[in-house]
mmCIF file of N, CA and C in Angstrom:
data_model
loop_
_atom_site.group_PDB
_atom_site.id
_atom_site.type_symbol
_atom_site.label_atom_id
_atom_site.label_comp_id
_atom_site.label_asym_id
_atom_site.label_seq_id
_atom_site.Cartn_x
_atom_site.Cartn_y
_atom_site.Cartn_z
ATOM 1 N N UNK A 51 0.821 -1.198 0.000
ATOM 2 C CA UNK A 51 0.000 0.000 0.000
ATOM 3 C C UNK A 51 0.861 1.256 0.000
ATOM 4 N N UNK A 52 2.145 1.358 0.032
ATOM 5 C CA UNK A 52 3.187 2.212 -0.377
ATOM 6 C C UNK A 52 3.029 3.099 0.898
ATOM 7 N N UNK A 53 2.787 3.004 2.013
ATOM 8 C CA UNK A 53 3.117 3.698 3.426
ATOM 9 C C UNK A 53 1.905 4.460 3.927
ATOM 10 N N UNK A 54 0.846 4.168 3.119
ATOM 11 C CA UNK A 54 -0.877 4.844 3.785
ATOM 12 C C UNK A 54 -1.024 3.846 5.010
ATOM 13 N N UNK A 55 -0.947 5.274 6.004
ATOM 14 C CA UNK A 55 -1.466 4.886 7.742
ATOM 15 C C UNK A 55 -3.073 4.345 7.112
ATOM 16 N N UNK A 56 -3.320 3.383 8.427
ATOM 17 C CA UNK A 56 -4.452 2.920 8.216
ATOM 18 C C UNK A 56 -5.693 3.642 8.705
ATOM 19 N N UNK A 57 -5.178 4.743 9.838
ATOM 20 C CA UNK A 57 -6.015 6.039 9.823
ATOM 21 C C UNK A 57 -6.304 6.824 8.848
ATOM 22 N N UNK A 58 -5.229 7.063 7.798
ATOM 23 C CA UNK A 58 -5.594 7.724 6.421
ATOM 24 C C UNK A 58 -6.024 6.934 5.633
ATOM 25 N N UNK A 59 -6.327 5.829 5.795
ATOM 26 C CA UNK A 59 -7.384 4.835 5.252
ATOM 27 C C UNK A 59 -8.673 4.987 5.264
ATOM 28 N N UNK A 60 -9.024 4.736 6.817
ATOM 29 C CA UNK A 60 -10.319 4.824 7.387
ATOM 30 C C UNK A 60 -11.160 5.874 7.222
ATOM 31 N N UNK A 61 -10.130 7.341 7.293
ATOM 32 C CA UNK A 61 -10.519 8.684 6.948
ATOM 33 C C UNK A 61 -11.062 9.300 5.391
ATOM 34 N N UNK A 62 -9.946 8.436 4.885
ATOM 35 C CA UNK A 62 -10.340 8.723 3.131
ATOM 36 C C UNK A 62 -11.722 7.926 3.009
ATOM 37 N N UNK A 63 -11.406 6.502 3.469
ATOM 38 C CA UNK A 63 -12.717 5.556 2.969
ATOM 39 C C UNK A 63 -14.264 6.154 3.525
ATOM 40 N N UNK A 64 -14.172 6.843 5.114
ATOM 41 C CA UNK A 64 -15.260 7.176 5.394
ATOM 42 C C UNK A 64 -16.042 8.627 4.656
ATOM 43 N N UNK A 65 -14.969 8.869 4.129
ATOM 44 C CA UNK A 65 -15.413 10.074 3.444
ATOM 45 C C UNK A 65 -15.954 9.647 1.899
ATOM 46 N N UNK A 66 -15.599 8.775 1.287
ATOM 47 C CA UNK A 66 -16.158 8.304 0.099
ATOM 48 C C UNK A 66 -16.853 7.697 0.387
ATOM 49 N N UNK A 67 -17.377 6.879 1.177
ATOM 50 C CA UNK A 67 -18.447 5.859 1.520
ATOM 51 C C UNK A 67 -19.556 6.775 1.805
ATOM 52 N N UNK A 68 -19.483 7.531 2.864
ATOM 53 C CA UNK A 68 -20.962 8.700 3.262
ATOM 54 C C UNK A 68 -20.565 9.488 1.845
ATOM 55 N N UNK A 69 -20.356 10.084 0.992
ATOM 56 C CA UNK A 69 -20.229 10.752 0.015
ATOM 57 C C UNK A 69 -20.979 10.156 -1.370
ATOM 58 N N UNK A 70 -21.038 8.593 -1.221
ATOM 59 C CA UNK A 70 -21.281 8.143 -2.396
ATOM 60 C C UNK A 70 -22.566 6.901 -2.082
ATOM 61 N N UNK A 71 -22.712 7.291 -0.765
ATOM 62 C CA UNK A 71 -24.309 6.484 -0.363
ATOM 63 C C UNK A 71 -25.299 7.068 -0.794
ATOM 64 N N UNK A 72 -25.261 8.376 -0.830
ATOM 65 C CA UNK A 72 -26.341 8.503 -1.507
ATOM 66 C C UNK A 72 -26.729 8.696 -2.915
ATOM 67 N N UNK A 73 -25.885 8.340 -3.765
ATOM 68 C CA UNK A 73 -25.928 7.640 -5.194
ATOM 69 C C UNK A 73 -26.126 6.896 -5.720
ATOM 70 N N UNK A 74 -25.584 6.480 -7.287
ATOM 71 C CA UNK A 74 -25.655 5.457 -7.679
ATOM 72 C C UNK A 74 -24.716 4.079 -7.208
ATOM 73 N N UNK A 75 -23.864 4.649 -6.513
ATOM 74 C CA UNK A 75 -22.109 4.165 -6.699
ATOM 75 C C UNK A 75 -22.839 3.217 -5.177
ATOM 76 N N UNK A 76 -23.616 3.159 -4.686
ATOM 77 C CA UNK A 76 -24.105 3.095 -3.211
ATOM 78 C C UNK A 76 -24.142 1.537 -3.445
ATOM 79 N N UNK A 77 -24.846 1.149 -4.533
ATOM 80 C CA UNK A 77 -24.851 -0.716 -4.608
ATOM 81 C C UNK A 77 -23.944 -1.259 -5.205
ATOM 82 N N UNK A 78 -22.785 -0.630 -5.729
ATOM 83 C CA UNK A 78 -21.642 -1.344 -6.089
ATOM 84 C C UNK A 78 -20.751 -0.975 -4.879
ATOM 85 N N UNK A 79 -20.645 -0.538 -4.255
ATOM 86 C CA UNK A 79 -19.830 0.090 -3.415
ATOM 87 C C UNK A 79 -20.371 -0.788 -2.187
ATOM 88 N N UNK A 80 -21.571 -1.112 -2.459
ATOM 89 C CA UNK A 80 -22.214 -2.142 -0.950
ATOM 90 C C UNK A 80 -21.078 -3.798 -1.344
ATOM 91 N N UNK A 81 -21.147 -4.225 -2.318
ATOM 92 C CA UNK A 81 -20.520 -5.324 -2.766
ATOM 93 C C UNK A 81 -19.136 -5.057 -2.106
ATOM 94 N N UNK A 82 -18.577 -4.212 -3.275
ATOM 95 C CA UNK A 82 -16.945 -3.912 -3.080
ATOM 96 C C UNK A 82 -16.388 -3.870 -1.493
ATOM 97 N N UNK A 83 -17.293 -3.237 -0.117
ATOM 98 C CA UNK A 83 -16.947 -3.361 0.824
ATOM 99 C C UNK A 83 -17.375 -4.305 1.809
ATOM 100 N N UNK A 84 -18.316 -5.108 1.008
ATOM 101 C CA UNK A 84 -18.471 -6.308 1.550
ATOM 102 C C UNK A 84 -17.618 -7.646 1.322
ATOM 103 N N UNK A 85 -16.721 -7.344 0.224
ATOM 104 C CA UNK A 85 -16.116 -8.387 -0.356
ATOM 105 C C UNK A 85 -14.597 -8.106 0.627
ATOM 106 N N UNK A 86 -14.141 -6.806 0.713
ATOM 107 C CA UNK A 86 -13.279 -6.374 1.482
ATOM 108 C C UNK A 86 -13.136 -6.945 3.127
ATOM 109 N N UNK A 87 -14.686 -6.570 3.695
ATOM 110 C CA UNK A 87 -14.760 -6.168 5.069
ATOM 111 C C UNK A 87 -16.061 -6.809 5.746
ATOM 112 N N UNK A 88 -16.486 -7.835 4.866
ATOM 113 C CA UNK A 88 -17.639 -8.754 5.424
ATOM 114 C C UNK A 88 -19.265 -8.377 5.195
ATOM 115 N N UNK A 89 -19.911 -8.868 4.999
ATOM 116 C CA UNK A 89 -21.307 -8.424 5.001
ATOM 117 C C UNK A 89 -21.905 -7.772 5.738
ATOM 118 N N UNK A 90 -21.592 -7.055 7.035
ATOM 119 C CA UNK A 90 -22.369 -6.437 7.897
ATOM 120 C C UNK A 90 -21.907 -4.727 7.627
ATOM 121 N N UNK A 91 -20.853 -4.838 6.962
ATOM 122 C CA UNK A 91 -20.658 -3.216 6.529
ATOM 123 C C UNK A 91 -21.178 -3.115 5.361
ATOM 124 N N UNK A 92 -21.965 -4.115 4.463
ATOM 125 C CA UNK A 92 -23.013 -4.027 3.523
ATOM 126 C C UNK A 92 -24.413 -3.050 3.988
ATOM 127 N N UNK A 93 -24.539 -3.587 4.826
ATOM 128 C CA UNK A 93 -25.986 -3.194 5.743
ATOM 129 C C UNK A 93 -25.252 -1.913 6.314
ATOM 130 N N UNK A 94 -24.378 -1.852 6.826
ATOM 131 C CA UNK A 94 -23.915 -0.955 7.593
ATOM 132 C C UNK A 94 -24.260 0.718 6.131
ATOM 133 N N UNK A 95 -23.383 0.419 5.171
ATOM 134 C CA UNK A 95 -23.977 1.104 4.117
ATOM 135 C C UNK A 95 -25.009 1.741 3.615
ATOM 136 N N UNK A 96 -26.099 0.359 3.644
ATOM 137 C CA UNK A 96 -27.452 1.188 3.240
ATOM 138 C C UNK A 96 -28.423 1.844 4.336
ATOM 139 N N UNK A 97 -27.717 1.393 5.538
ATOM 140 C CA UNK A 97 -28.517 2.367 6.685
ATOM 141 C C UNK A 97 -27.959 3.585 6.431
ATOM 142 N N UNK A 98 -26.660 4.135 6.027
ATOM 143 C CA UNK A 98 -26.571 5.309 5.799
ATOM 144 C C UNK A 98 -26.570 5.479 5.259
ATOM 145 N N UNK A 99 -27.061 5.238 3.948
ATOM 146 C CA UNK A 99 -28.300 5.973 3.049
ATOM 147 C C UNK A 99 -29.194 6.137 3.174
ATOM 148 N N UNK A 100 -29.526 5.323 3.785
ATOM 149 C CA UNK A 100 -31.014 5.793 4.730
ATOM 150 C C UNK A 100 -31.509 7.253 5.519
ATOM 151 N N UNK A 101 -30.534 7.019 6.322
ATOM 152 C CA UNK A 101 -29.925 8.418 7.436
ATOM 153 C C UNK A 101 -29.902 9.037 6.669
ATOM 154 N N UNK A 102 -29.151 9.079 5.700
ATOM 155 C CA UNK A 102 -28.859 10.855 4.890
ATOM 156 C C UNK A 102 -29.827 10.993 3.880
ATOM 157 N N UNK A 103 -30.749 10.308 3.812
ATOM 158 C CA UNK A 103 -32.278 10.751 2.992
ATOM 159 C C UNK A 103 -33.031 11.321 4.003
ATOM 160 N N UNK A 104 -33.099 11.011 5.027
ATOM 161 C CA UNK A 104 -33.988 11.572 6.129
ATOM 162 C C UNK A 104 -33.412 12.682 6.593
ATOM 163 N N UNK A 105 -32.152 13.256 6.171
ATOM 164 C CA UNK A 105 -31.910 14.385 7.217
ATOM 165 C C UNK A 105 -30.038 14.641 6.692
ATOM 166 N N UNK A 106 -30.066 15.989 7.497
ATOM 167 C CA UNK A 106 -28.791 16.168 6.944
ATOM 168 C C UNK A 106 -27.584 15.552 8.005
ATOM 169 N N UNK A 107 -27.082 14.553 7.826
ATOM 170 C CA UNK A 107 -26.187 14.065 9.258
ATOM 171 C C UNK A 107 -24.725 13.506 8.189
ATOM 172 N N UNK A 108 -24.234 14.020 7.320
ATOM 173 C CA UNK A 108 -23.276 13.763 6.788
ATOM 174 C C UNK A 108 -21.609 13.641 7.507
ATOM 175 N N UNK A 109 -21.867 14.673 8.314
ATOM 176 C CA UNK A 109 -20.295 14.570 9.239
ATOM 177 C C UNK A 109 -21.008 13.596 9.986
ATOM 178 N N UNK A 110 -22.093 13.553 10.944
ATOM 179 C CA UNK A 110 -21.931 12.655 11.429
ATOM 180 C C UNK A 110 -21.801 11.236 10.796
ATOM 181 N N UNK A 111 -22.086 10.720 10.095
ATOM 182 C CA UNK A 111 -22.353 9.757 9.119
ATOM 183 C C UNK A 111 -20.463 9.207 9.026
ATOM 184 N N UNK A 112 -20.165 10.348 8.392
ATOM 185 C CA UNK A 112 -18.827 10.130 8.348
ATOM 186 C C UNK A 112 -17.774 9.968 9.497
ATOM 187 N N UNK A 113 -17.792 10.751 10.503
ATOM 188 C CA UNK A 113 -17.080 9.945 11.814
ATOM 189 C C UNK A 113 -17.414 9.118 12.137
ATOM 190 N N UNK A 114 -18.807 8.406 12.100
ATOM 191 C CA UNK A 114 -19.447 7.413 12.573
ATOM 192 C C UNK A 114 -18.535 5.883 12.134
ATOM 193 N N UNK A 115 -18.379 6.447 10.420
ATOM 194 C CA UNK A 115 -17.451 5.162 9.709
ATOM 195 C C UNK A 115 -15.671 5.336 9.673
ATOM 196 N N UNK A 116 -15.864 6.610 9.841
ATOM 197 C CA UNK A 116 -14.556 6.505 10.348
ATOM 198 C C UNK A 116 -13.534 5.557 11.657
ATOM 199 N N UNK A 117 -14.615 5.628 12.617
ATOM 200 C CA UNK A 117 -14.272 5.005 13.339
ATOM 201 C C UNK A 117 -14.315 3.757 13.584
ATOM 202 N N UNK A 118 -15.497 3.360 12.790
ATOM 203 C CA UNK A 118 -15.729 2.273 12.791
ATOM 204 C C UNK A 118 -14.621 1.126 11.466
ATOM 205 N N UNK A 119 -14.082 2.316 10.896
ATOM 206 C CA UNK A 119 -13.189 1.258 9.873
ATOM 207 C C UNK A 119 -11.854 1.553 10.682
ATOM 208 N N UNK A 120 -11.428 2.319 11.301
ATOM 209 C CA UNK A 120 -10.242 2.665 12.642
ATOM 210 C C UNK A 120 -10.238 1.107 13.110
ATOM 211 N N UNK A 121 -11.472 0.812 13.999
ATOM 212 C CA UNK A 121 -11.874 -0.651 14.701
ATOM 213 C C UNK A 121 -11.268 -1.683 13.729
ATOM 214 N N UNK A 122 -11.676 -1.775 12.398
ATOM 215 C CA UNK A 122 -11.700 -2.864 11.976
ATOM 216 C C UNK A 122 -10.354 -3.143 11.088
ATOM 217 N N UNK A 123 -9.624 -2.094 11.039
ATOM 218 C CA UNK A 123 -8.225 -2.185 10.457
ATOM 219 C C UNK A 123 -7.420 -2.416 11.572
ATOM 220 N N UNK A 124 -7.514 -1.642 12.665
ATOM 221 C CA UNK A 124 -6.381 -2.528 13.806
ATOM 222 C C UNK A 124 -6.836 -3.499 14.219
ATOM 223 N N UNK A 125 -7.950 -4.243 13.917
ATOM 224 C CA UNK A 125 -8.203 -5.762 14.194
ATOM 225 C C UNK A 125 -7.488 -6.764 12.646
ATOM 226 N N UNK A 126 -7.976 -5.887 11.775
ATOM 227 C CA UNK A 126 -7.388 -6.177 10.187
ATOM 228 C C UNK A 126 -6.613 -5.804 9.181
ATOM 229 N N UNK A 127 -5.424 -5.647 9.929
ATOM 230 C CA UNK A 127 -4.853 -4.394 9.447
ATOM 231 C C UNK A 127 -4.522 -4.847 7.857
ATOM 232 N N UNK A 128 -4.547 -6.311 7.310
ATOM 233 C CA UNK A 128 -4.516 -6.765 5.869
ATOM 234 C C UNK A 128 -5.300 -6.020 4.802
ATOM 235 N N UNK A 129 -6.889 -5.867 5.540
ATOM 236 C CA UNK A 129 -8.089 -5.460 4.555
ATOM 237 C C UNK A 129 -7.672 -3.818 4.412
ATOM 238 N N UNK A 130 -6.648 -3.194 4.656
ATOM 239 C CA UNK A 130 -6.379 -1.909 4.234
ATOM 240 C C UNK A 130 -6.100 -1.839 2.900
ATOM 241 N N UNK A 131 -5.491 -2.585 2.547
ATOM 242 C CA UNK A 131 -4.940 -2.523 0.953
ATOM 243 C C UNK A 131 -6.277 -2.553 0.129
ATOM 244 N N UNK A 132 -7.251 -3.816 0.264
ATOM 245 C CA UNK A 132 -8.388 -3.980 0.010
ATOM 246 C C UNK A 132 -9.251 -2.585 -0.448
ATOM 247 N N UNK A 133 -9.335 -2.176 1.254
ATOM 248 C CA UNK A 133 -10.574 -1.071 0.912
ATOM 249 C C UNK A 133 -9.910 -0.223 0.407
ATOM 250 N N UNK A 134 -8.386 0.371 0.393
ATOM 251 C CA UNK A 134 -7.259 1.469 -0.126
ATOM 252 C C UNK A 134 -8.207 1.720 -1.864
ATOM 253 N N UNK A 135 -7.641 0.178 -2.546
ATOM 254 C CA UNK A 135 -8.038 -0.008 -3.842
ATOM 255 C C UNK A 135 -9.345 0.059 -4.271
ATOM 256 N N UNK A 136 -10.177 0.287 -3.493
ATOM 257 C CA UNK A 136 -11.903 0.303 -3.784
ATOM 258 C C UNK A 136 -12.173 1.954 -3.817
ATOM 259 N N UNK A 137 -11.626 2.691 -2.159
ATOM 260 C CA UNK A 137 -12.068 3.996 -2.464
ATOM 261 C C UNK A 137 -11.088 4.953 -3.032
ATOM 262 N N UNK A 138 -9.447 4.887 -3.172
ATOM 263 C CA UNK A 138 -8.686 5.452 -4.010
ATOM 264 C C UNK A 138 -9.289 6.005 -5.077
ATOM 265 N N UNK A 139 -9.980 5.126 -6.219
ATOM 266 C CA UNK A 139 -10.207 6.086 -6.822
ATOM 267 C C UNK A 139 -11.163 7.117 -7.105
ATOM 268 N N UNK A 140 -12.001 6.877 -5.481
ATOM 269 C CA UNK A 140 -13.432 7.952 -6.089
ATOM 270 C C UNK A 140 -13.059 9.061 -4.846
ATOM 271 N N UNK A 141 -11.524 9.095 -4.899
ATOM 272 C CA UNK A 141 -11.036 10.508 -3.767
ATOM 273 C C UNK A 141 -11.392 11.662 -4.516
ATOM 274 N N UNK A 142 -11.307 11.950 -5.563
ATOM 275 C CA UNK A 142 -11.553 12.882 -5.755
ATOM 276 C C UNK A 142 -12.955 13.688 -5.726
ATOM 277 N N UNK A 143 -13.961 12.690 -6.013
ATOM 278 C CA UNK A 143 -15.002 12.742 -6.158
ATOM 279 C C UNK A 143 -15.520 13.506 -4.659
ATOM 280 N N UNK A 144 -14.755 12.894 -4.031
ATOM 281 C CA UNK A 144 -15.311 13.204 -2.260
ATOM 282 C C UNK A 144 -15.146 14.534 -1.708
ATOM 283 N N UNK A 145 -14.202 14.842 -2.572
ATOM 284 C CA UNK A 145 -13.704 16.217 -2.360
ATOM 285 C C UNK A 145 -13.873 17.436 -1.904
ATOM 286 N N UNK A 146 -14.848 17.553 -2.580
ATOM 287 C CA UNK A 146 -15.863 18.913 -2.333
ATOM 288 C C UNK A 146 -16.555 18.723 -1.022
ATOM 289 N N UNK A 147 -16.579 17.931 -0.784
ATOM 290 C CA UNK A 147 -17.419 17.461 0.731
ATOM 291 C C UNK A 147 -17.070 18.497 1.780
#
């Protein structure tokens, strides 16, 4: 993964993940981080799309997964490369956020 902390992992990924739930990118992106990081961050996904149709909670949304991919990389610290290669390339996209 060429020296990305797994905090600048978690941080980038939570920011493309709440950024792109509420899109199209939301059911390929449910796969891609389920294939990464198990099926319950599938679900974990479309509840926050859920959340951010009902209301504006986007930062929260996003620390919420931030931390929660923090948890699951120092338990996994392998699946970094994984999710690295899934949200890498829609950084830019997140951007404006």
């Amino acid at each position: 993964m060429g020296g990305v902390s797994p905090q600048r992992v978690a941080f980038d990924a939570a920011r493309v993940l709440v950024s792109a739930a509420g899109s199209d990118l939301c059911w390929w992106l449910c796969g891609e981080i389920g294939r990464c990081l198990g099926e319950g961050y599938e679900v974990r996904l479309v509840e926050t799309r859920l959340r951010l149709e009902r209301g504006d909670v986007y930062y929260k949304e996003a620390g919420c997964w931030r931390a929660l991919l923090e948890d699951a990389l120092r338990e996994r610290p392998e699946v970094a490369e994984c999710l690295y290669e899934v949200v890498g390339p829609l950084l830019g996209a997140s951007a404006g956020r």
